[in-house]
mmCIF file of C-alpha atoms in Angstrom:
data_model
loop_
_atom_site.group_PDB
_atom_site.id
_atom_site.type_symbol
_atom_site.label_atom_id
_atom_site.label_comp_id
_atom_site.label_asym_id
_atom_site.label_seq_id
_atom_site.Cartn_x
_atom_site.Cartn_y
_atom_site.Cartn_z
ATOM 1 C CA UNK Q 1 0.000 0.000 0.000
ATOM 2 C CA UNK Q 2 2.876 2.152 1.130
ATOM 3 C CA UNK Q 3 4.307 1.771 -2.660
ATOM 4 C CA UNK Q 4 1.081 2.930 -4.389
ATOM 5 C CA UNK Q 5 0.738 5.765 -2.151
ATOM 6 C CA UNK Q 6 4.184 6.717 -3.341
ATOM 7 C CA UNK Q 7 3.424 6.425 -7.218
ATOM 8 C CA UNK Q 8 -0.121 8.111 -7.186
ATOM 9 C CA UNK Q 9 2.084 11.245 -5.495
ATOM 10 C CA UNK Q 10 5.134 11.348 -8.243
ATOM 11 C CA UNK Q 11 2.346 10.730 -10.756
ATOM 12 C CA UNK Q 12 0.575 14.208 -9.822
ATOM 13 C CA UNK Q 13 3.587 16.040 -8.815
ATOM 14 C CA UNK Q 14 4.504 15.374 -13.275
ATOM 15 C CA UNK Q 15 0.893 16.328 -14.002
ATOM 16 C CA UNK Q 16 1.057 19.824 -12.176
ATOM 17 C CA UNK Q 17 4.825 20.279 -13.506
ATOM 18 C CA UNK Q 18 3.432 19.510 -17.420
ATOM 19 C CA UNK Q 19 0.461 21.676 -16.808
ATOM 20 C CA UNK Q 20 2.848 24.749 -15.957
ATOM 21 C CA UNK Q 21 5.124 24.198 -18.643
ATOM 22 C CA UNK Q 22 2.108 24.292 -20.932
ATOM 23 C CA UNK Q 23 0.742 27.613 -19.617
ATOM 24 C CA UNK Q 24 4.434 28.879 -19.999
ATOM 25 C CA UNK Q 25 4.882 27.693 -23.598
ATOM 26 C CA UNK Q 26 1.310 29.500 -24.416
ATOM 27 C CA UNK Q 27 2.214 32.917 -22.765
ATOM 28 C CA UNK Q 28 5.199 32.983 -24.744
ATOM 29 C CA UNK Q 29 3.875 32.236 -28.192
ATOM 30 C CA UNK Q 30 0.544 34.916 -27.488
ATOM 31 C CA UNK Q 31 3.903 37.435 -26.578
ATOM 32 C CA UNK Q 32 5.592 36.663 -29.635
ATOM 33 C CA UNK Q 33 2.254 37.396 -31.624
ATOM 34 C CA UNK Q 34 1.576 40.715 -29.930
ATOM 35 C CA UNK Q 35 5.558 41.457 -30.364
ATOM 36 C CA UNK Q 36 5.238 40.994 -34.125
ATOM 37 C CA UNK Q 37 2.210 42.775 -34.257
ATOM 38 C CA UNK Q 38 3.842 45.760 -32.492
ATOM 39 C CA UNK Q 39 6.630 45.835 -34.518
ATOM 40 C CA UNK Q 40 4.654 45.709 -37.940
ATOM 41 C CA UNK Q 41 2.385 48.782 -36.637
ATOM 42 C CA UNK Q 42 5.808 50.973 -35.449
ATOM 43 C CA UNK Q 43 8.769 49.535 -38.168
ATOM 44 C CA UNK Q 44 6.599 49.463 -41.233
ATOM 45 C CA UNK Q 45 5.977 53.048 -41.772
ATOM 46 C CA UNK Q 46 9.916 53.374 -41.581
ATOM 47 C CA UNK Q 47 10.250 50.350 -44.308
ATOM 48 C CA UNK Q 48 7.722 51.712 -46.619
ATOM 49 C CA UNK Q 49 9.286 55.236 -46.619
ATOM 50 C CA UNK Q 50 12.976 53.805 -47.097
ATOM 51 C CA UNK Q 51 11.278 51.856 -49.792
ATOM 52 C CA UNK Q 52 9.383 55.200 -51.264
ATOM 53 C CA UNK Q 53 12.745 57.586 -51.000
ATOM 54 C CA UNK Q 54 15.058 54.020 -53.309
ATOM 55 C CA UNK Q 55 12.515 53.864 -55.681
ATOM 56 C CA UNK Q 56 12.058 58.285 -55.562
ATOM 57 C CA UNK Q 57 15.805 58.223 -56.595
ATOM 58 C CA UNK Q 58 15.329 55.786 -59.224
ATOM 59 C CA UNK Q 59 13.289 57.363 -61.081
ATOM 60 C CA UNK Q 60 14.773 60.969 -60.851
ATOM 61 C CA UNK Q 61 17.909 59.168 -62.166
ATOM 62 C CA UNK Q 62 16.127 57.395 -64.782
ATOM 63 C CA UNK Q 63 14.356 61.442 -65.533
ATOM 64 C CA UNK Q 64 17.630 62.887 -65.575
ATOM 65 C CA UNK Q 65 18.624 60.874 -68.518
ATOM 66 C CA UNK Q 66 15.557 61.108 -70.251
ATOM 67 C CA UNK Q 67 15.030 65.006 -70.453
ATOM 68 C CA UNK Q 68 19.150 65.475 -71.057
ATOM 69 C CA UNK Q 69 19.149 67.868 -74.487
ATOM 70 C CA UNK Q 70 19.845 66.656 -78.025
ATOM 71 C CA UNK Q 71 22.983 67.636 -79.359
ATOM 72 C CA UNK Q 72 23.105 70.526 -82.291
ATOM 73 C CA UNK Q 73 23.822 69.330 -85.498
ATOM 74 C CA UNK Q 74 26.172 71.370 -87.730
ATOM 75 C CA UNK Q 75 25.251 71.012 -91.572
ATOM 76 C CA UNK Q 76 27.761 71.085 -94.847
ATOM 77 C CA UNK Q 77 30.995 70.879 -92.986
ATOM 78 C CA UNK Q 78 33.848 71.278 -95.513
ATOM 79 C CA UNK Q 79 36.703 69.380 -95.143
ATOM 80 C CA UNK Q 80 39.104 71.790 -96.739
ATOM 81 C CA UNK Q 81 39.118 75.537 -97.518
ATOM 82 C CA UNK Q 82 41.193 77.769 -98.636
ATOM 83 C CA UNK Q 83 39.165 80.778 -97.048
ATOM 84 C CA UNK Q 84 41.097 81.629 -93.496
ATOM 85 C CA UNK Q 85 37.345 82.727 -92.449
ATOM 86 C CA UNK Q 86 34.260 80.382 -92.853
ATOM 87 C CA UNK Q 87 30.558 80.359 -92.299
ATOM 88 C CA UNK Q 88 29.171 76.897 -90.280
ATOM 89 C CA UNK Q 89 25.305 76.689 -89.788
ATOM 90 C CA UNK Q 90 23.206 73.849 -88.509
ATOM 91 C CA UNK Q 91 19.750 72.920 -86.063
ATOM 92 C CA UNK Q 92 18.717 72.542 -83.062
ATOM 93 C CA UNK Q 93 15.872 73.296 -80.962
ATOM 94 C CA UNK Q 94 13.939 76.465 -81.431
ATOM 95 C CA UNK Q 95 15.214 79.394 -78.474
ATOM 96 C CA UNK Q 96 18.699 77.437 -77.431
ATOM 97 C CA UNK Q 97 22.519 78.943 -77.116
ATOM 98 C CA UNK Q 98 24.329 77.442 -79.489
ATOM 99 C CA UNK Q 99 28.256 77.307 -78.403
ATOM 100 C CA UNK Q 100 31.045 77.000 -80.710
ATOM 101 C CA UNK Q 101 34.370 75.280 -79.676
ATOM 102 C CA UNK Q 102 37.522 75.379 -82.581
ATOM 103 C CA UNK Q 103 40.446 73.871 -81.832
ATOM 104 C CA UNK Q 104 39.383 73.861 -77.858
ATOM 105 C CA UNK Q 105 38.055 76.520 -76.799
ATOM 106 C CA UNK Q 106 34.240 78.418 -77.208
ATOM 107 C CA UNK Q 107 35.222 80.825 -79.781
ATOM 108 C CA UNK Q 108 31.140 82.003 -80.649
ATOM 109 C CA UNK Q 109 27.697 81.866 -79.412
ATOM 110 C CA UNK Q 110 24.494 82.124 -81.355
ATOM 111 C CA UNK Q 111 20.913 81.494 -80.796
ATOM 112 C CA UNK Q 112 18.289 79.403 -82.552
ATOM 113 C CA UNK Q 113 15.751 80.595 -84.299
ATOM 114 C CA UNK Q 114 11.908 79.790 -84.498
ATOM 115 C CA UNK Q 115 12.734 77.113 -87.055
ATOM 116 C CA UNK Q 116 15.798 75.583 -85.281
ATOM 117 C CA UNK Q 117 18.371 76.863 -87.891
ATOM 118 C CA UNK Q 118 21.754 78.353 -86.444
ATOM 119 C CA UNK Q 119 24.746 80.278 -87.595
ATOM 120 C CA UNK Q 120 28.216 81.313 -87.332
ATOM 121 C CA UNK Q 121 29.890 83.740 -89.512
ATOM 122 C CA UNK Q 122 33.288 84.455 -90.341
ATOM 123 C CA UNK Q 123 34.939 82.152 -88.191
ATOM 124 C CA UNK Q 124 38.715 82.080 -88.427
ATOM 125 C CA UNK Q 125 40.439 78.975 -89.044
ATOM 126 C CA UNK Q 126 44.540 78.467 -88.703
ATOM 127 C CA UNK Q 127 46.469 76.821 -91.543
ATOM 128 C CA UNK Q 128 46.429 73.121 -91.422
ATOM 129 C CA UNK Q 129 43.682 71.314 -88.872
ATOM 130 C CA UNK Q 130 41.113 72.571 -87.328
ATOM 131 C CA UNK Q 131 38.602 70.978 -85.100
ATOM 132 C CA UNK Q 132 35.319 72.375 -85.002
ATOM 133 C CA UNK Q 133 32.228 71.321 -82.715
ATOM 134 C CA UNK Q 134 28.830 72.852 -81.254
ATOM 135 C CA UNK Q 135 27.136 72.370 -77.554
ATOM 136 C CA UNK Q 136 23.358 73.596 -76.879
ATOM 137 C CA UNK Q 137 22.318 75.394 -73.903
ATOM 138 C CA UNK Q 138 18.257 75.655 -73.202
ATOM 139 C CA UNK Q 139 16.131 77.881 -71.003
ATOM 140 C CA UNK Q 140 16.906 75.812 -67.811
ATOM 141 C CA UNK Q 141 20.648 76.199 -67.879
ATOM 142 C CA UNK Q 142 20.986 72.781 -69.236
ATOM 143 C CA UNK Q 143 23.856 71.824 -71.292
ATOM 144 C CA UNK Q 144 24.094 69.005 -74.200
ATOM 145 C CA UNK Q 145 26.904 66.719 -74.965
ATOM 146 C CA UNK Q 146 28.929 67.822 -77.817
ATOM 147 C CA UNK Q 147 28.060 67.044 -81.007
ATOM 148 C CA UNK Q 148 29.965 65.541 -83.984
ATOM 149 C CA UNK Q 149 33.643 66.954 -83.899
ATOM 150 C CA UNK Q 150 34.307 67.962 -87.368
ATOM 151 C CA UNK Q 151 37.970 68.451 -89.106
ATOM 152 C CA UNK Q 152 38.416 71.032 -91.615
ATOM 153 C CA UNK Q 153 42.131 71.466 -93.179
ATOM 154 C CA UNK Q 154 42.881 75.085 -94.152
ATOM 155 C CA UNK Q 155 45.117 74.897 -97.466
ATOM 156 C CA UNK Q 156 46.257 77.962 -99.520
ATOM 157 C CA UNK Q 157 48.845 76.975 -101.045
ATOM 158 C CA UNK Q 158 48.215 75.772 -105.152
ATOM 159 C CA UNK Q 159 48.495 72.022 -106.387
ATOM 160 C CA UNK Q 160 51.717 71.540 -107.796
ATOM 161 C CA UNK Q 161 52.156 69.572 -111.543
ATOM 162 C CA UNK Q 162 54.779 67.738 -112.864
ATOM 163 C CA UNK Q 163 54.742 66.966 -116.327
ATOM 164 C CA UNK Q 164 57.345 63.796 -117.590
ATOM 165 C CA UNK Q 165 56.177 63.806 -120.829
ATOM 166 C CA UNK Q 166 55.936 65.624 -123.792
ATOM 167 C CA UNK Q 167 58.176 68.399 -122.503
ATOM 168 C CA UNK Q 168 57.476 71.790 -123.571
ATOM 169 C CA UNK Q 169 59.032 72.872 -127.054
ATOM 170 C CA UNK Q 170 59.594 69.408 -127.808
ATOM 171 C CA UNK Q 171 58.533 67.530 -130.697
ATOM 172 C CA UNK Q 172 56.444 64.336 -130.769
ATOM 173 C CA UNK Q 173 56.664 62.019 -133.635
ATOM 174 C CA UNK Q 174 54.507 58.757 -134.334
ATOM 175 C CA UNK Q 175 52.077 57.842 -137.339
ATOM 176 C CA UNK Q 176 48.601 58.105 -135.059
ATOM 177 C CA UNK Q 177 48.546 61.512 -134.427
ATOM 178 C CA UNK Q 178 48.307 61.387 -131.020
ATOM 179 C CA UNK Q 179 50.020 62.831 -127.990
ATOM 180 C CA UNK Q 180 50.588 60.366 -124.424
ATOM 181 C CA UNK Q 181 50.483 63.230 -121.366
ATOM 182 C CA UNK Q 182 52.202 61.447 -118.470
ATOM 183 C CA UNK Q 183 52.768 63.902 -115.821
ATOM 184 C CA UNK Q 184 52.437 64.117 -111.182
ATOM 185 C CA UNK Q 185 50.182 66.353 -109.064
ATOM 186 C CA UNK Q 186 51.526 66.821 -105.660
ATOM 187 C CA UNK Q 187 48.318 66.315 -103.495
ATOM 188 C CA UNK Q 188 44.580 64.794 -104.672
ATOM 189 C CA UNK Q 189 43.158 67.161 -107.111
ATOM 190 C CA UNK Q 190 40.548 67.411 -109.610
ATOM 191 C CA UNK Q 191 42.158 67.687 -113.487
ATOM 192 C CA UNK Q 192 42.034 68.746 -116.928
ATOM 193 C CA UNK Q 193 43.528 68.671 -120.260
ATOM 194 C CA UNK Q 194 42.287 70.570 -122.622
ATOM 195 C CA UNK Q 195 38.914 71.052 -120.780
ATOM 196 C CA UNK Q 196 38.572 67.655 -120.540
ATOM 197 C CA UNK Q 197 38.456 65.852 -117.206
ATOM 198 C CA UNK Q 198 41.154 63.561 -116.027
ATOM 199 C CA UNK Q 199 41.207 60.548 -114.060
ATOM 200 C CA UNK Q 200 44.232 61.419 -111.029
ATOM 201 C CA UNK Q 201 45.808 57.732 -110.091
ATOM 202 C CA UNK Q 202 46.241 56.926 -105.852
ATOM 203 C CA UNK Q 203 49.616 57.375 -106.460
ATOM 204 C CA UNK Q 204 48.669 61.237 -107.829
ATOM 205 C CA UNK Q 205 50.151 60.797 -111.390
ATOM 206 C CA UNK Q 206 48.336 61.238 -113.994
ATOM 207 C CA UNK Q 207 47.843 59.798 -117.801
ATOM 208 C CA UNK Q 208 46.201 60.648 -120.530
ATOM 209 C CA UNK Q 209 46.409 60.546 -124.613
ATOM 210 C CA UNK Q 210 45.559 63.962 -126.712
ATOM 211 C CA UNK Q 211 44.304 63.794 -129.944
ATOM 212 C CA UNK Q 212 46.228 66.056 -132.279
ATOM 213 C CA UNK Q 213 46.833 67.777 -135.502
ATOM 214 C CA UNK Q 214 50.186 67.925 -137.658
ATOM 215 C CA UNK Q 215 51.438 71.389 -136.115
ATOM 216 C CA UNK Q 216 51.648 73.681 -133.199
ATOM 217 C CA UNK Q 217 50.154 71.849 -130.142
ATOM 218 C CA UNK Q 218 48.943 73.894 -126.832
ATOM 219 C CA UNK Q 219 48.338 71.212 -124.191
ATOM 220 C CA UNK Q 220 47.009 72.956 -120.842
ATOM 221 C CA UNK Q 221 46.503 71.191 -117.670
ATOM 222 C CA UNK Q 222 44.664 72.464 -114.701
ATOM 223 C CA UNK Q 223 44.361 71.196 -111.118
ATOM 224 C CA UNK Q 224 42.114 71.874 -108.598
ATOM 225 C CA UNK Q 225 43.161 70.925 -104.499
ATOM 226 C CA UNK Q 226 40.280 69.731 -102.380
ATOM 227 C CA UNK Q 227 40.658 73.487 -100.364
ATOM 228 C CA UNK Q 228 39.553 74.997 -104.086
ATOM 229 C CA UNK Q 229 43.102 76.030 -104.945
ATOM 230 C CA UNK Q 230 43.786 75.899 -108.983
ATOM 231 C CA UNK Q 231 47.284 76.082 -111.051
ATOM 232 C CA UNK Q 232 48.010 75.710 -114.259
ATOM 233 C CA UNK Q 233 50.102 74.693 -116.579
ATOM 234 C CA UNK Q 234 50.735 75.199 -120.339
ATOM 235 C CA UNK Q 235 53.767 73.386 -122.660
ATOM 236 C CA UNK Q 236 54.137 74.115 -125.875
ATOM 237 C CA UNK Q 237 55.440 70.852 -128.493
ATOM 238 C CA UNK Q 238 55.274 70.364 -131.984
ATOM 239 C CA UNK Q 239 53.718 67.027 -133.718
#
């Protein structure tokens, strides 16, 4: 009896201990509930306005790069002159500065006008290269990238020609009355012999067979640089 007594008491004694635990264990998951709850109500204000001010600078950044200003065009660019002073011209939006950079620095400004059109006058060049390019301004102060740097090669001096053959005050014999003009120009050119055009070779000679007469022959070749410079040259042969 003593023994049963014993059991029946260690028997409650886990009961009561099991019972405790159990209240315990619920106490602490209905605190972790309310906890989370708390936490949602106070934290996720914060969260959403981190969130807000990321995706705020997003798009401003993506804005900024939408709205940046076309860059001006310039139209008709030569690539060589032999003016020392040119007129440029191009578009861009209606009411914008238009800035002028040669060889560095902003050397003009100019303003668009209703129909976009810009331009610069008399702008001096120095012998050789030049770089030329254009920037735009608009009302807000905002500047464009540059646009398409240009390269325009100021050349004054005349093409130089060579002639080989026939030389002047010679005389040319052969039975089909024709003359073989074999002669150099020192840079690309456009040519002519006797008002007819000539095709110049990459290697800048030239070639090219004249119908003649028995007589006095006058053969004259011109040549015209890329800048718009022209010489001349006359020889005089007999056939």
């Amino acid at each position: 009896m003593a023994t049963r007594r014993y059991r029946s008491k260690q028997y409650g004694q886990s009961e009561e201990e099991l019972s405790k635990k159990f209240i315990r264990t619920m106490l602490g998951i209905i605190g972790l509930v309310v906890f989370v709850i708390l936490a949602l109500f106070v934290f996720a204000p914060t969260f959403g306005s981190a969130f807000g001010l990321l995706s705020k600078n997003r798009n401003d950044t993506e804005e900024a790069v939408t709205v940046r200003i076309r860059p001006p065009t310039l139209t008709n660019v030569p690539t060589a002159t032999k003016d020392t002073k040119i007129n440029l011209a191009g578009y861009a939006n209606e009411g914008e500065t238009i800035k002028l950079f040669v060889n560095g620095p902003e050397v003009a400004q100019t303003t668009t006008g209703a129909d976009g059109i810009f331009n610069f006058i008399s702008i001096e060049l120095i012998k050789g290269r030049n770089t030329v390019f254009v920037k735009a301004v608009n009302a807000k102060n905002e500047e464009s990238e540059p646009g398409e740097t240009f390269t325009i090669v100021l050349d004054t001096e005349q093409p130089k020609i060579e002639v080989e053959s026939p030389k002047d005050g010679s005389t040319v014999k052969n039975l089909d009355k024709r003359i073989t003009i074999i002669g150099t120009i020192n840079e690309k050119a456009t040519l002519k012999i006797n008002d007819r055009m000539v095709i110049q070779k990459p290697d800048l000679t030239f070639e090219y067979i004249l119908g003649v007469k028995s007589g006095d022959v006058e053969i004259k070749i011109e040549a015209t640089d890329e800048a718009g410079n022209k010489n001349e040259e006359i020889i005089k042969v007999k056939y």
